[in-house]
Coordinates of C-alpha atoms and ligand atoms in Angstrom, one line a residue:
M1 CA 82.2 126.9 44.6
V2 CA 85.3 127.7 42.5
R3 CA 87.8 127.8 45.3
E4 CA 90.5 125.3 44.5
T5 CA 92.0 124.8 47.9
S6 CA 90.6 124.7 51.4
V7 CA 92.4 123.8 54.8
G8 CA 90.6 122.4 57.5
S9 CA 91.6 120.9 61.1
D10 CA 91.6 117.5 59.5
D11 CA 94.7 118.5 57.5
L12 CA 96.7 119.4 60.6
M13 CA 99.2 117.7 62.9
L14 CA 100.1 119.3 66.2
P15 CA 103.8 119.2 67.4
L16 CA 104.1 118.7 71.3
F17 CA 107.0 118.8 73.6
V18 CA 107.2 116.3 76.5
V19 CA 109.4 116.9 79.7
P20 CA 109.5 114.8 82.8
G21 CA 107.6 115.6 85.9
S22 CA 103.9 116.4 86.5
S23 CA 101.9 119.6 86.2
V24 CA 104.8 121.1 84.2
E25 CA 104.0 123.9 81.7
N26 CA 107.0 126.0 80.6
E27 CA 106.3 128.4 77.7
V28 CA 109.0 128.5 75.2
A29 CA 110.5 131.9 75.1
S30 CA 110.9 132.2 71.4
M31 CA 107.5 130.5 70.6
P32 CA 104.6 132.3 72.5
G33 CA 101.9 129.9 73.1
V34 CA 103.9 126.8 72.7
F35 CA 105.0 124.9 76.0
Q36 CA 107.1 122.1 77.1
Q37 CA 104.7 120.0 79.2
S38 CA 104.6 117.1 81.4
V39 CA 102.7 113.8 80.5
D40 CA 99.6 114.8 82.3
K41 CA 99.5 118.2 80.6
V42 CA 100.5 116.8 77.1
V43 CA 97.5 114.4 77.5
E44 CA 95.2 117.5 78.1
T45 CA 96.4 119.2 75.0
A46 CA 96.0 116.0 72.9
R47 CA 92.5 115.8 74.1
R48 CA 91.8 119.5 73.1
A49 CA 93.3 118.8 69.8
A50 CA 91.1 115.8 69.2
G51 CA 88.1 117.7 70.2
L52 CA 88.8 120.5 67.6
G53 CA 89.0 117.7 64.9
I54 CA 92.8 117.5 64.7
P55 CA 93.5 113.9 63.8
A56 CA 97.2 113.8 64.7
V57 CA 100.0 114.9 67.0
L58 CA 103.8 114.7 66.8
L59 CA 105.7 114.2 69.9
F60 CA 109.2 115.4 70.8
G61 CA 110.9 114.3 74.2
I62 CA 113.3 116.3 76.4
P63 CA 114.8 113.6 78.7
E64 CA 116.0 114.1 82.3
H65 CA 119.5 113.3 81.4
K66 CA 121.4 113.6 78.1
D67 CA 124.5 111.6 77.4
P68 CA 126.8 111.0 74.4
R69 CA 124.7 108.3 72.9
G70 CA 121.3 109.8 73.7
S71 CA 120.4 106.6 75.5
E72 CA 117.2 107.8 77.0
A73 CA 115.8 107.9 73.5
W74 CA 114.8 104.2 73.7
R75 CA 114.0 103.7 77.3
R76 CA 110.8 101.9 78.0
D77 CA 109.8 104.5 80.5
G78 CA 111.1 107.5 78.6
V79 CA 109.2 110.7 78.3
V80 CA 107.8 109.9 74.9
Q81 CA 107.2 106.5 75.4
N82 CA 105.2 107.5 78.7
A83 CA 103.4 110.2 76.7
V84 CA 102.5 107.8 73.8
R85 CA 101.0 105.3 76.3
A86 CA 99.0 108.0 78.3
I87 CA 97.5 109.7 75.1
K88 CA 96.5 106.3 73.5
E89 CA 94.8 105.5 76.7
A90 CA 93.1 108.9 77.0
V91 CA 92.3 109.7 73.3
P92 CA 92.6 106.4 71.4
E93 CA 91.3 107.9 68.1
L94 CA 94.2 110.4 67.9
C95 CA 97.1 109.3 65.6
V96 CA 100.1 109.6 67.8
T97 CA 103.3 110.2 65.9
T98 CA 106.7 110.3 67.5
D99 CA 109.8 112.1 66.1
V100 CA 112.7 109.6 66.0
C101 CA 116.0 111.5 66.3
L102 CA 118.9 111.7 68.9
C103 CA 119.5 115.4 69.0
E104 CA 117.1 115.9 71.9
Y105 CA 118.8 113.1 73.9
T106 CA 122.5 113.8 73.1
D107 CA 124.6 115.9 75.4
H108 CA 126.4 117.4 72.3
G109 CA 123.1 118.2 70.7
H110 CA 123.9 116.3 67.3
C111 CA 121.4 114.2 65.7
G112 CA 123.5 111.0 66.0
V113 CA 126.5 109.5 67.8
L114 CA 130.0 111.1 67.3
S115 CA 133.0 109.7 65.9
G116 CA 135.5 112.3 66.4
D117 CA 133.8 115.7 65.4
S118 CA 131.5 113.9 62.8
V119 CA 128.3 111.9 63.1
D120 CA 128.7 108.2 62.7
N121 CA 126.0 107.4 60.2
D122 CA 125.8 103.7 60.5
E123 CA 126.1 103.4 64.3
T124 CA 123.3 106.1 64.5
C125 CA 121.2 104.2 62.6
E126 CA 121.2 101.3 64.9
L127 CA 120.3 103.5 67.7
L128 CA 117.4 105.1 65.8
V129 CA 115.9 101.6 65.1
A130 CA 116.0 101.0 69.0
E131 CA 114.4 104.4 69.5
A132 CA 111.6 103.5 66.8
V133 CA 110.8 100.1 68.1
S134 CA 110.4 101.4 71.6
H135 CA 108.0 103.9 70.4
A136 CA 106.1 101.3 68.7
E137 CA 106.1 99.1 71.6
A138 CA 104.6 101.9 73.6
G139 CA 101.7 102.1 71.2
A140 CA 103.0 104.9 68.6
D141 CA 100.7 104.8 65.3
L142 CA 103.2 106.6 63.1
I143 CA 107.0 106.7 63.3
A144 CA 108.7 110.0 62.0
P145 CA 112.4 109.8 61.5
S146 CA 113.9 113.4 61.4
D147 CA 117.6 112.7 61.7
M148 CA 118.3 112.5 58.0
M149 CA 121.0 109.6 58.3
D150 CA 121.3 107.8 55.1
G151 CA 119.7 104.2 55.1
R152 CA 117.7 105.0 58.1
V153 CA 114.3 104.4 56.7
D154 CA 115.3 101.2 55.5
A155 CA 117.0 100.1 58.8
I156 CA 113.8 101.2 60.9
R157 CA 111.4 99.5 58.4
E158 CA 113.5 96.4 59.1
G159 CA 113.6 96.8 62.7
L160 CA 109.8 97.5 63.1
D161 CA 109.0 94.4 61.0
D162 CA 111.3 92.1 62.9
K163 CA 109.4 93.1 66.2
G164 CA 106.1 92.5 64.4
F165 CA 105.2 96.1 63.8
E166 CA 104.7 95.6 60.0
E167 CA 101.7 97.7 60.1
I168 CA 103.2 100.6 61.7
P169 CA 103.9 103.4 58.9
I170 CA 106.9 105.5 58.6
M171 CA 106.6 109.2 57.7
S172 CA 110.2 110.3 56.8
Y173 CA 111.6 113.8 56.8
A174 CA 112.8 113.1 53.4
A175 CA 113.8 116.6 52.3
K176 CA 114.9 118.3 55.3
Y177 CA 117.0 121.4 54.7
C178 CA 119.9 122.6 57.0
S179 CA 117.7 125.7 57.9
G180 CA 118.1 128.8 60.2
F181 CA 114.3 128.6 60.7
Y182 CA 114.8 125.8 63.3
G183 CA 116.2 128.2 65.8
P184 CA 113.2 128.5 68.1
F185 CA 112.7 124.7 68.1
R186 CA 116.1 124.2 69.6
D187 CA 115.1 126.3 72.4
A188 CA 112.0 124.2 72.8
A189 CA 113.7 120.8 72.5
E190 CA 116.9 122.1 74.1
S191 CA 118.8 120.4 71.2
A192 CA 121.1 123.2 69.7
P193 CA 124.4 121.6 68.7
R194 CA 127.2 122.4 71.2
F195 CA 129.7 122.7 68.2
G196 CA 129.4 123.0 64.5
D197 CA 126.1 122.7 62.5
R198 CA 124.0 120.1 60.9
R199 CA 125.3 120.6 57.3
S200 CA 126.8 117.2 57.0
Y201 CA 123.5 115.4 57.2
Q202 CA 120.7 118.1 56.4
M203 CA 120.2 119.7 52.8
D204 CA 121.8 122.7 51.2
P205 CA 118.9 125.2 50.9
S206 CA 120.3 125.9 47.4
N207 CA 119.3 122.4 46.0
S208 CA 116.2 121.3 44.5
D209 CA 116.9 118.2 42.4
E210 CA 118.8 116.9 45.4
A211 CA 115.4 117.0 47.2
L212 CA 113.9 114.6 44.6
L213 CA 116.8 112.2 45.0
E214 CA 116.3 112.2 48.8
V215 CA 112.7 111.6 48.6
E216 CA 113.1 108.8 46.0
L217 CA 115.7 107.0 48.2
D218 CA 113.3 107.1 51.1
I219 CA 110.5 105.8 48.9
E220 CA 112.7 102.8 48.0
E221 CA 113.6 102.2 51.5
G222 CA 110.0 102.1 52.4
A223 CA 108.7 105.4 53.5
D224 CA 104.9 105.7 53.4
I225 CA 104.6 109.5 54.0
L226 CA 107.1 111.8 52.8
M227 CA 107.9 115.2 54.4
V228 CA 109.3 118.5 53.0
K229 CA 110.7 120.9 55.7
P230 CA 110.6 123.8 56.3
A231 CA 107.2 124.7 54.5
M232 CA 106.9 128.3 53.4
P233 CA 110.4 129.1 52.1
Y234 CA 110.3 125.6 50.2
L235 CA 106.8 125.7 48.5
D236 CA 108.5 125.1 45.1
I237 CA 110.0 121.7 46.5
I238 CA 106.6 120.7 48.0
R239 CA 105.3 121.2 44.5
R240 CA 108.0 119.3 42.6
V241 CA 107.7 116.4 45.1
K242 CA 104.0 116.2 44.7
D243 CA 104.3 116.3 40.9
E244 CA 107.0 113.8 40.7
F245 CA 105.7 111.2 43.3
Q246 CA 102.0 110.9 43.9
R247 CA 102.5 109.8 47.5
P248 CA 101.1 111.2 50.8
L249 CA 103.2 114.3 51.5
A250 CA 103.6 116.4 54.7
A251 CA 105.0 119.8 55.0
Y252 CA 106.3 121.2 58.3
Q253 CA 105.7 124.7 59.1
V254 CA 108.5 125.0 61.5
S255 CA 109.3 127.0 64.7
G256 CA 110.9 129.8 62.8
E257 CA 107.9 130.4 60.5
F258 CA 105.7 130.3 63.5
A259 CA 108.0 132.8 65.5
M260 CA 108.0 135.3 62.5
I261 CA 104.2 135.5 62.3
K262 CA 103.8 135.7 66.1
A263 CA 106.4 138.4 66.5
A264 CA 105.0 140.5 63.7
A265 CA 101.6 140.0 65.0
A266 CA 102.6 140.9 68.5
R267 CA 103.8 144.3 67.2
G268 CA 100.6 144.8 65.3
W269 CA 102.5 144.5 62.0
L270 CA 100.6 141.5 60.8
D271 CA 96.9 140.4 61.1
E272 CA 97.7 136.9 62.8
P273 CA 94.6 134.8 62.0
R274 CA 94.7 136.1 58.5
V275 CA 98.4 135.3 57.8
V276 CA 98.0 131.9 59.5
A277 CA 95.0 130.8 57.1
E278 CA 96.9 132.2 54.2
S279 CA 100.1 130.5 55.0
L280 CA 98.5 127.2 55.7
T281 CA 96.5 127.6 52.4
A282 CA 99.7 128.4 50.4
I283 CA 101.3 125.2 51.8
K284 CA 98.4 123.0 51.0
R285 CA 98.0 124.6 47.6
A286 CA 101.6 123.7 46.8
G287 CA 100.9 120.1 47.3
A288 CA 101.0 119.1 50.8
D289 CA 98.3 116.7 52.2
I290 CA 99.4 117.2 55.8
I291 CA 100.6 120.1 57.5
I292 CA 102.3 120.0 60.7
S293 CA 101.9 123.2 62.4
Y294 CA 102.2 124.9 65.9
F295 CA 99.2 127.1 64.8
A296 CA 97.1 123.8 64.5
L297 CA 94.9 124.5 67.7
D298 CA 94.4 128.3 67.0
F299 CA 93.5 127.6 63.5
A300 CA 91.1 124.8 64.4
K301 CA 89.5 127.0 67.0
G302 CA 89.0 129.7 64.4
V303 CA 91.0 132.2 66.4
Ligands
LIG1 C1 115.3 117.1 65.0 C2 114.2 118.1 64.6 C3 114.4 119.4 64.4 C4 113.1 120.0 63.9 C5 112.4 118.8 63.9 N1 113.0 117.7 64.3 C6 115.4 120.3 64.7 C7 116.7 120.4 64.0 O1 116.9 119.5 62.8 O2 117.6 121.2 64.2 C8 112.8 121.4 63.9 C9 111.3 121.7 63.9 C10 111.1 123.2 64.0 O3 111.9 124.1 63.8 O4 109.8 123.6 64.4 N2 116.3 116.6 64.3

């Protein structure tokens, strides 16, 4: 009766990785139990998630071909666009969220187009708008830009409105840190940068005030849901953002957080169900309303 925080499956969002083909299920080496799946298999997983009371999924696409501009990102029949249509048809009640970024689609692995060795912020924003609009046209319910370009929430909002998608909300990766904890994701999404790192567009882990500034800018630009990422090493940031701005807040328990728990549990060093529940509770206690987690299915099953 006096417990302050409880986590249920309805707090969770499940990330999914979509690849071309059919009947494809490739387990990600550094993320046991997480798969790259073709559209038919992704639909099955989405149906399972909905059946367990998970209200939302977050889609990442791995295209057939990558190029310097990431042009498969806004194709009408791209992997994510196809997956959105198929999931909405099979499980209409599920909130289908799409990650908007170019790193999975560019051959150099950076989150935008390059000018010399650095990312061209403004040109990238135009491409992100095209990507976001194509996701909305496919039927996405929520658009989640993760690229961290300046001004992209404003550009995407305007682009969606222009095409008649005024009611499609934006969940912005507002305070996204340049983190070593994304390592396993880059195996899953095949998106490791070929050179350099993401320090010019992601945040310095040492900074906390800056996170509030990033969040404030995204709110001004029209973000409906804010996100802090990663989650567990940044619980202080989640709390500061929630205290400062009473807005819907998501936290992303990222691939490295998942992999750490899995690896330790596989050696018998941690009790997996216990620490999964504890980590999700801590993230919610810190102030997150929505938790994006690769553990969503297992947690919801009560494993
Ligand atoms: C794309 C993106 C990344 C993640 C989500 N969206 C990778 C990155 O920024 O390198 C990481 C998620 C995870 O580690 O689970 N920009």
